[in-house]
Structure formats: structure tokens, C-alpha cells
Amino acid sequence: MSELRKDYYVQDKFVLIPNNIDQINKNPEIIYNTQQPVPVTNAQACPYCPGSTGDCDNLVLSFVVKEGILQRLYDTTDDENENWSIRVFECTNPLVTAHSNQQYSDRPFYREPACGFDLIIVPTPQHDIALSEMSIDQWTNLLLVLQDRVRWLYSQRGVTYVAIYASRGINGGSKIKHPHFHITTFSSIPPIIEKEAKTFHQSMNESGSCPACSMIEAEINGPRQLFSTTGFITLVPWAPTYNYEFWICPRKHSTFFSKASQKEINDLALVICSSLRGMDKILGKTDFSIAFHISPEKKNSRQLHWHLEVYPLISSWSGLERGFGIYVNTPNPEDSAKILGEASRKELARLIGVL
């Protein structure tokens, strides 16, 4: 029997699970295992490649790895600058602007200035490498730089929320093949984060318990778990919006990504590498997006249990999703977790040297 499921936190979202329990076995072609078209950007024209001749965003910071330690480059020689490991750019065509135009209006034509910062984090000088192909060390260094920028951005005036996200492929909205992350700030909390935080706040007030911690306790070793480590669990959510969507959550209660320890960052890098490579083994190098759901650090009443969400983009939405907010998910989350979990655990074993 088909069923409707509700999200853990956003209770006004419905996910339709059709009656197709055996479909994954009967129709193996549902696994999207073909190479997707990639953005047409060669290394010579790429604005993020070393020695690029293309139009580049404004360089803010450069980092280099020396003797295994990530170091910030200040006054550097050209040679050092050409051998960078991670760079931070300020967008020349930002989604939000640094200065307010002071244009406000209320219903029915509500508007407010979209003020904030728009940064690009380039985690590697390698143009043709995919996010899923980056090493554990590269992911560790990227996460450390993301932490550094989150701390700095939350110290800036007018920043209420810091959004961290990335995509691969045209369907994910990425026009540049070179791997990169976006950090965009807002003067208000985004709607999905606001809904999640409201649920967390209500649960903590009513029962004193974190709903994410309760969810994780229920999902550990369950049918939707891909795998878990000491610090993190990777799972397909009960009511996913996207086919093969999965989350990465700290197992212990944690509200601020910016305060994650070095040990936790190392563990998270391993988990991200394993799960993204497992996804590629099953779905091919399909387009996908990744988003960090982190707490807005300036409003203590709007805290949440931070986590990452990965959305493979293997199918387009119909009128049902677009027009009514009811999301059709095939195969069902339990089958998705089984398939992704087997591939991800193998990748984890390879990364830690078991296989």
C-alpha cells in the first residue's frame, strides 16, 4: 500500500511513497548510472584555476598546506600564491549586496533589502576533480576553512544566518566545473531553517529533549542507516524530498558547526568522502547539491542540531511536487539506504585501509 509520510521537523511537508517495494529489484534501470553532462568550462577559462586568464572574483584569502598543516598566506611570493591549497573569493556578481538600498514594502508586495556577504571557497587548485573525489585531507582542510569563515561572518554586523552549500552539475545550478562551495549570509533566517529551529525550540521547552537526538537514537542500526562512526551517522531520512537523499548528523547533541573539534572535523571528512563516493558508485557522477543546516548563532532561541543534507538530482519534479508540495520518492527510503549503505561502507573500508 502506498503511504504519505511527514518530515521529522517540517510537518507541513508530505512525501508520497508509492507501492513499489520490489521495484528496485525488478527495474535495475532506475539506478541512474550514466555520466551526466558537466558545465562547459575548461581550465584555461576557469576563474578558480591557478594562473587563470578568465574573469575572476575578488581574492580574499589563500591557504597552503605546509608539513601537513593548513596555513594562511598573507604577504606571499608569486610562487607561493601559485601553489595554494584553498582559496576564498568574494563574488563580483553576488546574490546579496553589501549595502542596503533601503527599499521596504509590506503586503501584498512585501520586500526588504537582500544585504549580506557572498563568498566562494575553492578547496583545490585541481580543475577536473569532483567533490566526491577529493581526499580526506582536502575535505578536512575545506571544513576548517568553512568553520573559520562562519566564525568571522557571524561577527559581522547585519548577519543573522550563514548558509553553506555546494552543487555539482548544471541541474544543481553550478555553471563552473571546478569544485567550489558557496557561503551566503542573510539578515533573516531562511524559511526551512526557521521551521526546523521552531520545532527544536518547542520540543526543548515542552519535553527538554532534542528532536534530532531522538531521531538519531531511533535510526541507529535501523533500516535507513547507511553507516555510522564514533561521531556521525549517515542515513536516508524517513520522508526525503529527493530520491536517494541522505543526511550526515553528529551522533551527540551539537548546535554549532563552528565549534566542532578537530577530531570531529577529521571524522566528518571521512564520512563525507565515504558517502559521496558511495553515491557515485550507485548513481554515477550525477548532479547533486549539498547543504549545511547550522544554527543561527546570534539568536540562541533558534538553535538546532546541525547536520548536512545531500540531494542527488536524478529526476525532475512533476506538477504534484511543484504545485502541491507532495514529493514522490522512489525507491522507498529503506531500499535507498540499503543500496547506498552497501556502496558507502565499501568506500569507507577502502579509505581506512581495510580493503
mmCIF file of C-alpha atoms in Angstrom:
data_model
loop_
_atom_site.group_PDB
_atom_site.id
_atom_site.type_symbol
_atom_site.label_atom_id
_atom_site.label_comp_id
_atom_site.label_asym_id
_atom_site.label_seq_id
_atom_site.Cartn_x
_atom_site.Cartn_y
_atom_site.Cartn_z
ATOM 1 C CA MET A 1 0.000 0.000 0.000
ATOM 2 C CA SER A 2 1.286 3.462 -0.861
ATOM 3 C CA GLU A 3 1.729 5.853 2.041
ATOM 4 C CA LEU A 4 2.181 9.511 2.929
ATOM 5 C CA ARG A 5 4.990 10.400 5.307
ATOM 6 C CA LYS A 6 5.775 13.647 7.093
ATOM 7 C CA ASP A 7 9.190 15.173 7.653
ATOM 8 C CA TYR A 8 10.782 14.786 11.117
ATOM 9 C CA TYR A 9 10.620 18.528 11.735
ATOM 10 C CA VAL A 10 8.779 20.342 8.929
ATOM 11 C CA GLN A 11 5.371 18.784 9.499
ATOM 12 C CA ASP A 12 3.625 20.591 6.634
ATOM 13 C CA LYS A 13 5.714 18.682 4.066
ATOM 14 C CA PHE A 14 4.301 15.416 2.673
ATOM 15 C CA VAL A 15 6.279 12.671 0.944
ATOM 16 C CA LEU A 16 4.432 10.056 -1.101
ATOM 17 C CA ILE A 17 5.963 6.572 -1.049
ATOM 18 C CA PRO A 18 4.348 4.545 -3.878
ATOM 19 C CA ASN A 19 3.672 0.848 -3.510
ATOM 20 C CA ASN A 20 6.890 -0.270 -5.212
ATOM 21 C CA ILE A 21 8.748 -2.251 -2.555
ATOM 22 C CA ASP A 22 10.145 -4.692 -5.120
ATOM 23 C CA GLN A 23 10.601 -2.155 -7.888
ATOM 24 C CA ILE A 24 14.282 -1.660 -7.206
ATOM 25 C CA ASN A 25 14.908 -5.351 -7.879
ATOM 26 C CA LYS A 26 12.577 -5.602 -10.876
ATOM 27 C CA ASN A 27 13.762 -2.421 -12.533
ATOM 28 C CA PRO A 28 17.514 -2.041 -12.118
ATOM 29 C CA GLU A 29 17.461 0.741 -14.717
ATOM 30 C CA ILE A 30 16.073 3.017 -12.011
ATOM 31 C CA ILE A 31 19.682 3.338 -10.853
ATOM 32 C CA TYR A 32 20.919 6.347 -12.761
ATOM 33 C CA ASN A 33 24.348 5.091 -13.710
ATOM 34 C CA THR A 34 25.175 7.230 -16.732
ATOM 35 C CA GLN A 35 27.590 10.101 -16.977
ATOM 36 C CA GLN A 36 25.855 13.460 -16.719
ATOM 37 C CA PRO A 37 26.803 16.470 -18.819
ATOM 38 C CA VAL A 38 29.057 18.827 -16.933
ATOM 39 C CA PRO A 39 29.298 22.603 -17.168
ATOM 40 C CA VAL A 40 31.330 23.628 -20.189
ATOM 41 C CA THR A 41 34.262 25.346 -18.530
ATOM 42 C CA ASN A 42 37.827 24.426 -19.457
ATOM 43 C CA ALA A 43 40.762 25.021 -17.176
ATOM 44 C CA GLN A 44 42.092 27.945 -19.229
ATOM 45 C CA ALA A 45 38.831 29.871 -18.873
ATOM 46 C CA CYS A 46 38.093 28.779 -15.305
ATOM 47 C CA PRO A 47 38.246 31.716 -12.880
ATOM 48 C CA TYR A 48 39.369 29.489 -10.000
ATOM 49 C CA CYS A 49 42.334 27.700 -11.605
ATOM 50 C CA PRO A 50 45.948 28.747 -10.880
ATOM 51 C CA GLY A 51 47.146 31.218 -13.485
ATOM 52 C CA SER A 52 43.650 31.603 -14.900
ATOM 53 C CA THR A 53 43.087 34.072 -17.709
ATOM 54 C CA GLY A 54 39.327 34.120 -17.094
ATOM 55 C CA ASP A 55 37.376 36.758 -15.228
ATOM 56 C CA CYS A 56 37.970 36.065 -11.556
ATOM 57 C CA ASP A 57 36.132 37.028 -8.404
ATOM 58 C CA ASN A 58 37.949 39.112 -5.803
ATOM 59 C CA LEU A 59 40.512 37.045 -3.900
ATOM 60 C CA VAL A 60 40.097 37.369 -0.134
ATOM 61 C CA LEU A 61 42.258 34.623 1.386
ATOM 62 C CA SER A 62 44.702 31.923 0.312
ATOM 63 C CA PHE A 63 45.756 28.885 2.296
ATOM 64 C CA VAL A 64 48.609 26.453 1.762
ATOM 65 C CA VAL A 65 49.424 23.103 3.360
ATOM 66 C CA LYS A 66 52.967 23.025 4.744
ATOM 67 C CA GLU A 67 54.246 19.968 6.595
ATOM 68 C CA GLY A 68 50.690 18.695 6.869
ATOM 69 C CA ILE A 69 49.388 21.908 8.474
ATOM 70 C CA LEU A 70 46.956 24.325 6.823
ATOM 71 C CA GLN A 71 48.438 27.833 6.933
ATOM 72 C CA ARG A 72 47.029 31.176 5.850
ATOM 73 C CA LEU A 73 49.048 33.057 3.246
ATOM 74 C CA TYR A 74 49.499 36.746 3.979
ATOM 75 C CA ASP A 75 52.289 38.562 2.167
ATOM 76 C CA THR A 76 53.429 35.855 -0.197
ATOM 77 C CA THR A 77 55.606 35.446 -3.223
ATOM 78 C CA ASP A 78 54.050 34.748 -6.592
ATOM 79 C CA ASP A 79 55.406 31.208 -6.427
ATOM 80 C CA GLU A 80 53.663 30.522 -3.123
ATOM 81 C CA ASN A 81 50.475 32.076 -4.394
ATOM 82 C CA GLU A 82 50.507 29.782 -7.402
ATOM 83 C CA ASN A 83 50.891 26.737 -5.153
ATOM 84 C CA TRP A 84 47.894 27.420 -2.933
ATOM 85 C CA SER A 85 45.713 24.668 -1.473
ATOM 86 C CA ILE A 86 42.466 26.563 -0.741
ATOM 87 C CA ARG A 87 41.278 29.997 -1.787
ATOM 88 C CA VAL A 88 38.419 32.241 -0.672
ATOM 89 C CA PHE A 89 36.877 34.669 -3.152
ATOM 90 C CA GLU A 90 34.329 37.439 -2.821
ATOM 91 C CA CYS A 91 31.758 37.207 -5.610
ATOM 92 C CA THR A 92 31.852 40.045 -8.115
ATOM 93 C CA ASN A 93 28.218 39.262 -9.017
ATOM 94 C CA PRO A 94 26.817 38.387 -5.580
ATOM 95 C CA LEU A 95 23.356 37.078 -4.785
ATOM 96 C CA VAL A 96 23.205 39.546 -1.900
ATOM 97 C CA THR A 97 24.687 43.027 -1.730
ATOM 98 C CA ALA A 98 26.935 44.631 0.844
ATOM 99 C CA HIS A 99 24.912 47.844 1.030
ATOM 100 C CA SER A 100 21.206 48.333 1.574
ATOM 101 C CA ASN A 101 19.089 50.218 -0.928
ATOM 102 C CA GLN A 102 16.611 50.874 1.896
ATOM 103 C CA GLN A 103 13.641 49.700 -0.183
ATOM 104 C CA TYR A 104 10.953 48.156 2.001
ATOM 105 C CA SER A 105 7.298 47.432 1.356
ATOM 106 C CA ASP A 106 4.613 45.312 3.016
ATOM 107 C CA ARG A 107 1.790 43.099 1.800
ATOM 108 C CA PRO A 108 0.813 42.264 -0.829
ATOM 109 C CA PHE A 109 4.158 43.329 -2.327
ATOM 110 C CA TYR A 110 6.480 42.522 0.554
ATOM 111 C CA ARG A 111 10.147 43.278 0.029
ATOM 112 C CA GLU A 112 13.261 44.093 2.013
ATOM 113 C CA PRO A 113 16.911 44.665 1.033
ATOM 114 C CA ALA A 114 18.911 41.481 0.449
ATOM 115 C CA CYS A 115 22.075 42.523 2.256
ATOM 116 C CA GLY A 116 24.978 40.280 3.176
ATOM 117 C CA PHE A 117 28.188 38.580 2.098
ATOM 118 C CA ASP A 118 28.614 36.156 -0.800
ATOM 119 C CA LEU A 119 31.826 34.101 -0.713
ATOM 120 C CA ILE A 120 33.248 31.278 -2.823
ATOM 121 C CA ILE A 121 35.511 28.660 -1.230
ATOM 122 C CA VAL A 122 37.690 26.803 -3.751
ATOM 123 C CA PRO A 123 39.024 23.686 -1.975
ATOM 124 C CA THR A 124 41.602 22.600 -4.546
ATOM 125 C CA PRO A 125 43.569 24.017 -7.500
ATOM 126 C CA GLN A 126 42.641 20.852 -9.459
ATOM 127 C CA HIS A 127 40.045 21.749 -12.086
ATOM 128 C CA ASP A 128 38.786 18.313 -13.125
ATOM 129 C CA ILE A 129 38.460 16.702 -9.697
ATOM 130 C CA ALA A 130 34.925 16.189 -8.343
ATOM 131 C CA LEU A 131 33.866 16.971 -4.783
ATOM 132 C CA SER A 132 33.361 13.237 -4.308
ATOM 133 C CA GLU A 133 36.934 12.548 -5.464
ATOM 134 C CA MET A 134 38.658 14.890 -3.032
ATOM 135 C CA SER A 135 40.831 13.234 -0.398
ATOM 136 C CA ILE A 136 40.072 13.086 3.310
ATOM 137 C CA ASP A 137 42.801 15.674 3.942
ATOM 138 C CA GLN A 138 41.313 18.015 1.342
ATOM 139 C CA TRP A 139 37.877 17.710 2.930
ATOM 140 C CA THR A 140 39.353 18.248 6.388
ATOM 141 C CA ASN A 141 41.058 21.457 5.285
ATOM 142 C CA LEU A 142 37.930 22.640 3.481
ATOM 143 C CA LEU A 143 35.820 22.110 6.620
ATOM 144 C CA LEU A 144 38.359 24.037 8.705
ATOM 145 C CA VAL A 145 38.206 26.989 6.304
ATOM 146 C CA LEU A 146 34.392 26.852 6.307
ATOM 147 C CA GLN A 147 34.492 26.963 10.109
ATOM 148 C CA ASP A 148 36.851 29.936 10.017
ATOM 149 C CA ARG A 149 34.613 31.899 7.641
ATOM 150 C CA VAL A 150 31.450 31.051 9.605
ATOM 151 C CA ARG A 151 33.022 32.419 12.789
ATOM 152 C CA TRP A 152 34.117 35.594 11.025
ATOM 153 C CA LEU A 153 30.791 36.149 9.253
ATOM 154 C CA TYR A 154 28.771 35.771 12.440
ATOM 155 C CA SER A 155 30.915 38.531 13.966
ATOM 156 C CA GLN A 156 29.823 40.934 11.239
ATOM 157 C CA ARG A 157 27.048 43.445 11.615
ATOM 158 C CA GLY A 158 23.746 42.586 9.954
ATOM 159 C CA VAL A 159 24.483 38.850 9.570
ATOM 160 C CA THR A 160 21.689 36.729 11.046
ATOM 161 C CA TYR A 161 22.271 33.488 9.145
ATOM 162 C CA VAL A 162 25.195 31.931 7.267
ATOM 163 C CA ALA A 163 24.204 29.474 4.518
ATOM 164 C CA ILE A 164 26.833 26.944 3.340
ATOM 165 C CA TYR A 165 26.102 24.969 0.182
ATOM 166 C CA ALA A 166 27.600 23.464 -2.966
ATOM 167 C CA SER A 167 26.472 21.741 -6.139
ATOM 168 C CA ARG A 168 27.809 19.593 -8.922
ATOM 169 C CA GLY A 169 26.432 19.907 -12.429
ATOM 170 C CA ILE A 170 24.051 22.102 -14.381
ATOM 171 C CA ASN A 171 20.966 20.715 -12.620
ATOM 172 C CA GLY A 172 22.476 21.786 -9.318
ATOM 173 C CA GLY A 173 22.918 25.305 -10.607
ATOM 174 C CA SER A 174 26.706 25.110 -10.940
ATOM 175 C CA LYS A 175 27.999 26.765 -14.099
ATOM 176 C CA ILE A 176 31.666 26.171 -13.278
ATOM 177 C CA LYS A 177 33.071 22.654 -13.227
ATOM 178 C CA HIS A 178 35.897 23.493 -10.805
ATOM 179 C CA PRO A 179 34.732 22.290 -7.343
ATOM 180 C CA HIS A 180 33.691 25.123 -5.061
ATOM 181 C CA PHE A 181 31.460 25.947 -2.093
ATOM 182 C CA HIS A 182 29.225 28.966 -1.583
ATOM 183 C CA ILE A 183 28.746 30.895 1.654
ATOM 184 C CA THR A 184 25.872 33.382 1.519
ATOM 185 C CA THR A 185 24.665 35.405 4.504
ATOM 186 C CA PHE A 186 21.194 36.780 5.199
ATOM 187 C CA SER A 187 19.735 39.356 7.554
ATOM 188 C CA SER A 188 16.896 36.959 8.417
ATOM 189 C CA ILE A 189 16.678 33.207 8.982
ATOM 190 C CA PRO A 190 15.786 31.165 5.847
ATOM 191 C CA PRO A 191 12.293 29.593 5.975
ATOM 192 C CA ILE A 192 13.358 25.922 6.215
ATOM 193 C CA ILE A 193 15.875 26.664 8.976
ATOM 194 C CA GLU A 194 13.237 28.773 10.755
ATOM 195 C CA LYS A 195 10.776 25.864 10.676
ATOM 196 C CA GLU A 196 13.369 23.372 11.907
ATOM 197 C CA ALA A 197 14.536 25.717 14.664
ATOM 198 C CA LYS A 198 10.942 26.393 15.752
ATOM 199 C CA THR A 199 10.335 22.645 16.111
ATOM 200 C CA PHE A 200 13.557 22.247 18.102
ATOM 201 C CA HIS A 201 12.699 25.184 20.352
ATOM 202 C CA GLN A 202 9.196 23.873 21.025
ATOM 203 C CA SER A 203 10.420 20.340 21.773
ATOM 204 C CA MET A 204 13.143 21.558 24.123
ATOM 205 C CA ASN A 205 10.625 23.716 26.006
ATOM 206 C CA GLU A 206 7.943 21.025 26.245
ATOM 207 C CA SER A 207 9.961 17.876 26.907
ATOM 208 C CA GLY A 208 13.526 19.065 27.427
ATOM 209 C CA SER A 209 14.699 16.755 24.646
ATOM 210 C CA CYS A 210 16.263 17.457 21.256
ATOM 211 C CA PRO A 211 14.094 16.012 18.449
ATOM 212 C CA ALA A 212 17.191 15.301 16.338
ATOM 213 C CA CYS A 213 18.805 13.330 19.163
ATOM 214 C CA SER A 214 15.594 11.316 19.500
ATOM 215 C CA MET A 215 15.543 10.743 15.737
ATOM 216 C CA ILE A 216 19.183 9.635 15.682
ATOM 217 C CA GLU A 217 18.631 7.246 18.579
ATOM 218 C CA ALA A 218 15.723 5.680 16.679
ATOM 219 C CA GLU A 219 17.652 5.476 13.385
ATOM 220 C CA ILE A 220 20.914 3.982 14.712
ATOM 221 C CA ASN A 221 21.342 0.480 13.216
ATOM 222 C CA GLY A 222 17.906 0.850 11.610
ATOM 223 C CA PRO A 223 16.771 0.211 8.033
ATOM 224 C CA ARG A 224 17.551 3.756 6.873
ATOM 225 C CA GLN A 225 21.107 3.977 8.224
ATOM 226 C CA LEU A 226 23.930 3.895 5.679
ATOM 227 C CA PHE A 227 26.701 3.626 8.274
ATOM 228 C CA SER A 228 27.889 5.321 11.430
ATOM 229 C CA THR A 229 31.209 6.259 13.012
ATOM 230 C CA THR A 230 32.140 7.364 16.504
ATOM 231 C CA GLY A 231 30.954 10.889 15.823
ATOM 232 C CA PHE A 232 28.438 10.759 12.961
ATOM 233 C CA ILE A 233 25.551 8.813 11.470
ATOM 234 C CA THR A 234 24.689 8.818 7.773
ATOM 235 C CA LEU A 235 21.072 7.999 6.941
ATOM 236 C CA VAL A 236 18.283 8.346 4.438
ATOM 237 C CA PRO A 237 15.586 10.379 6.216
ATOM 238 C CA TRP A 238 12.145 8.942 6.931
ATOM 239 C CA ALA A 239 10.453 11.331 4.476
ATOM 240 C CA PRO A 240 13.067 12.512 1.936
ATOM 241 C CA THR A 241 12.282 15.245 -0.569
ATOM 242 C CA TYR A 242 14.681 13.867 -3.200
ATOM 243 C CA ASN A 243 15.294 10.327 -4.438
ATOM 244 C CA TYR A 244 18.371 8.886 -2.658
ATOM 245 C CA GLU A 245 18.663 11.948 -0.410
ATOM 246 C CA PHE A 246 20.789 11.333 2.680
ATOM 247 C CA TRP A 247 21.862 13.240 5.786
ATOM 248 C CA ILE A 248 25.046 13.312 7.877
ATOM 249 C CA CYS A 249 24.357 14.117 11.539
ATOM 250 C CA PRO A 250 26.524 14.387 14.662
ATOM 251 C CA ARG A 251 25.573 11.498 16.943
ATOM 252 C CA LYS A 252 25.956 13.618 20.067
ATOM 253 C CA HIS A 253 23.913 16.778 20.583
ATOM 254 C CA SER A 254 25.687 19.644 18.836
ATOM 255 C CA THR A 255 24.275 23.046 17.913
ATOM 256 C CA PHE A 256 27.184 24.916 16.349
ATOM 257 C CA PHE A 257 29.203 23.612 13.395
ATOM 258 C CA SER A 258 31.741 26.373 14.063
ATOM 259 C CA LYS A 259 32.593 24.772 17.423
ATOM 260 C CA ALA A 260 33.210 21.239 16.141
ATOM 261 C CA SER A 261 36.560 19.919 17.389
ATOM 262 C CA GLN A 262 39.485 18.880 15.214
ATOM 263 C CA LYS A 263 38.683 15.235 15.968
ATOM 264 C CA GLU A 264 35.079 15.753 14.858
ATOM 265 C CA ILE A 265 36.183 17.547 11.689
ATOM 266 C CA ASN A 266 38.520 14.664 10.817
ATOM 267 C CA ASP A 267 35.686 12.181 11.365
ATOM 268 C CA LEU A 268 33.253 14.273 9.316
ATOM 269 C CA ALA A 269 35.714 14.455 6.411
ATOM 270 C CA LEU A 270 35.942 10.655 6.386
ATOM 271 C CA VAL A 271 32.151 10.306 6.472
ATOM 272 C CA ILE A 272 31.630 12.806 3.642
ATOM 273 C CA CYS A 273 34.263 11.114 1.460
ATOM 274 C CA SER A 274 32.793 7.663 2.027
ATOM 275 C CA SER A 275 29.159 8.641 1.447
ATOM 276 C CA LEU A 276 29.761 10.795 -1.640
ATOM 277 C CA ARG A 277 31.924 8.113 -3.238
ATOM 278 C CA GLY A 278 29.297 5.519 -2.390
ATOM 279 C CA MET A 279 26.672 7.716 -4.043
ATOM 280 C CA ASP A 280 28.809 7.958 -7.186
ATOM 281 C CA LYS A 281 29.227 4.170 -7.302
ATOM 282 C CA ILE A 282 25.456 3.748 -7.359
ATOM 283 C CA LEU A 283 24.211 6.784 -9.261
ATOM 284 C CA GLY A 284 27.217 7.645 -11.388
ATOM 285 C CA LYS A 285 28.564 11.186 -11.298
ATOM 286 C CA THR A 286 25.074 12.605 -11.241
ATOM 287 C CA ASP A 287 24.308 16.218 -10.416
ATOM 288 C CA PHE A 288 23.753 16.860 -6.719
ATOM 289 C CA SER A 289 23.577 19.581 -4.100
ATOM 290 C CA ILE A 290 24.810 19.627 -0.505
ATOM 291 C CA ALA A 291 23.650 21.998 2.250
ATOM 292 C CA PHE A 292 24.785 22.588 5.830
ATOM 293 C CA HIS A 293 21.873 23.108 8.222
ATOM 294 C CA ILE A 294 23.580 25.008 11.033
ATOM 295 C CA SER A 295 22.254 27.083 13.916
ATOM 296 C CA PRO A 296 21.911 30.856 13.583
ATOM 297 C CA GLU A 297 24.499 31.788 16.173
ATOM 298 C CA LYS A 298 23.159 35.252 17.004
ATOM 299 C CA LYS A 299 19.741 34.021 18.139
ATOM 300 C CA ASN A 300 20.064 31.491 20.943
ATOM 301 C CA SER A 301 16.344 30.671 20.848
ATOM 302 C CA ARG A 302 16.760 29.462 17.268
ATOM 303 C CA GLN A 303 19.298 26.695 17.785
ATOM 304 C CA LEU A 304 19.111 23.319 16.087
ATOM 305 C CA HIS A 305 21.113 20.093 15.929
ATOM 306 C CA TRP A 306 23.317 20.901 12.918
ATOM 307 C CA HIS A 307 23.724 18.428 10.066
ATOM 308 C CA LEU A 308 24.461 18.103 6.339
ATOM 309 C CA GLU A 309 21.910 17.178 3.685
ATOM 310 C CA VAL A 310 22.853 15.740 0.269
ATOM 311 C CA TYR A 311 20.334 15.865 -2.594
ATOM 312 C CA PRO A 312 21.077 13.741 -5.690
ATOM 313 C CA LEU A 313 19.308 15.300 -8.684
ATOM 314 C CA ILE A 314 18.429 12.217 -10.702
ATOM 315 C CA SER A 315 14.861 13.110 -11.665
ATOM 316 C CA SER A 316 12.815 16.212 -12.316
ATOM 317 C CA TRP A 317 9.742 17.230 -10.347
ATOM 318 C CA SER A 318 6.230 16.825 -11.685
ATOM 319 C CA GLY A 319 3.250 19.109 -11.168
ATOM 320 C CA LEU A 320 2.494 17.231 -7.945
ATOM 321 C CA GLU A 321 5.767 18.346 -6.334
ATOM 322 C CA ARG A 322 5.819 21.815 -7.835
ATOM 323 C CA GLY A 323 2.154 22.627 -7.458
ATOM 324 C CA PHE A 324 1.111 20.860 -4.277
ATOM 325 C CA GLY A 325 4.223 20.234 -2.172
ATOM 326 C CA ILE A 326 3.759 16.442 -2.157
ATOM 327 C CA TYR A 327 7.037 14.739 -3.074
ATOM 328 C CA VAL A 328 7.095 11.332 -4.764
ATOM 329 C CA ASN A 329 10.043 9.205 -3.648
ATOM 330 C CA THR A 330 11.169 6.055 -5.480
ATOM 331 C CA PRO A 331 12.628 3.710 -4.497
ATOM 332 C CA ASN A 332 11.437 3.893 -0.912
ATOM 333 C CA PRO A 333 13.861 5.292 1.707
ATOM 334 C CA GLU A 334 14.631 1.854 3.144
ATOM 335 C CA ASP A 335 15.715 0.482 -0.248
ATOM 336 C CA SER A 336 17.694 3.641 -0.982
ATOM 337 C CA ALA A 337 19.540 3.281 2.320
ATOM 338 C CA LYS A 338 20.307 -0.384 1.658
ATOM 339 C CA ILE A 339 21.801 0.351 -1.758
ATOM 340 C CA LEU A 340 23.703 3.482 -0.751
ATOM 341 C CA GLY A 341 24.809 1.908 2.524
ATOM 342 C CA GLU A 342 26.453 -1.102 0.886
ATOM 343 C CA ALA A 343 28.419 1.111 -1.506
ATOM 344 C CA SER A 344 29.340 3.682 1.168
ATOM 345 C CA ARG A 345 30.572 1.074 3.643
ATOM 346 C CA LYS A 346 32.858 -0.371 0.960
ATOM 347 C CA GLU A 347 34.258 3.098 0.262
ATOM 348 C CA LEU A 348 34.736 3.655 3.994
ATOM 349 C CA ALA A 349 36.653 0.383 4.247
ATOM 350 C CA ARG A 350 38.893 1.392 1.333
ATOM 351 C CA LEU A 351 39.591 4.814 2.845
ATOM 352 C CA ILE A 352 40.632 3.409 6.222
ATOM 353 C CA GLY A 353 42.705 0.663 4.565
ATOM 354 C CA VAL A 354 40.562 -2.371 5.391
ATOM 355 C CA LEU A 355 40.014 -3.244 1.724
#
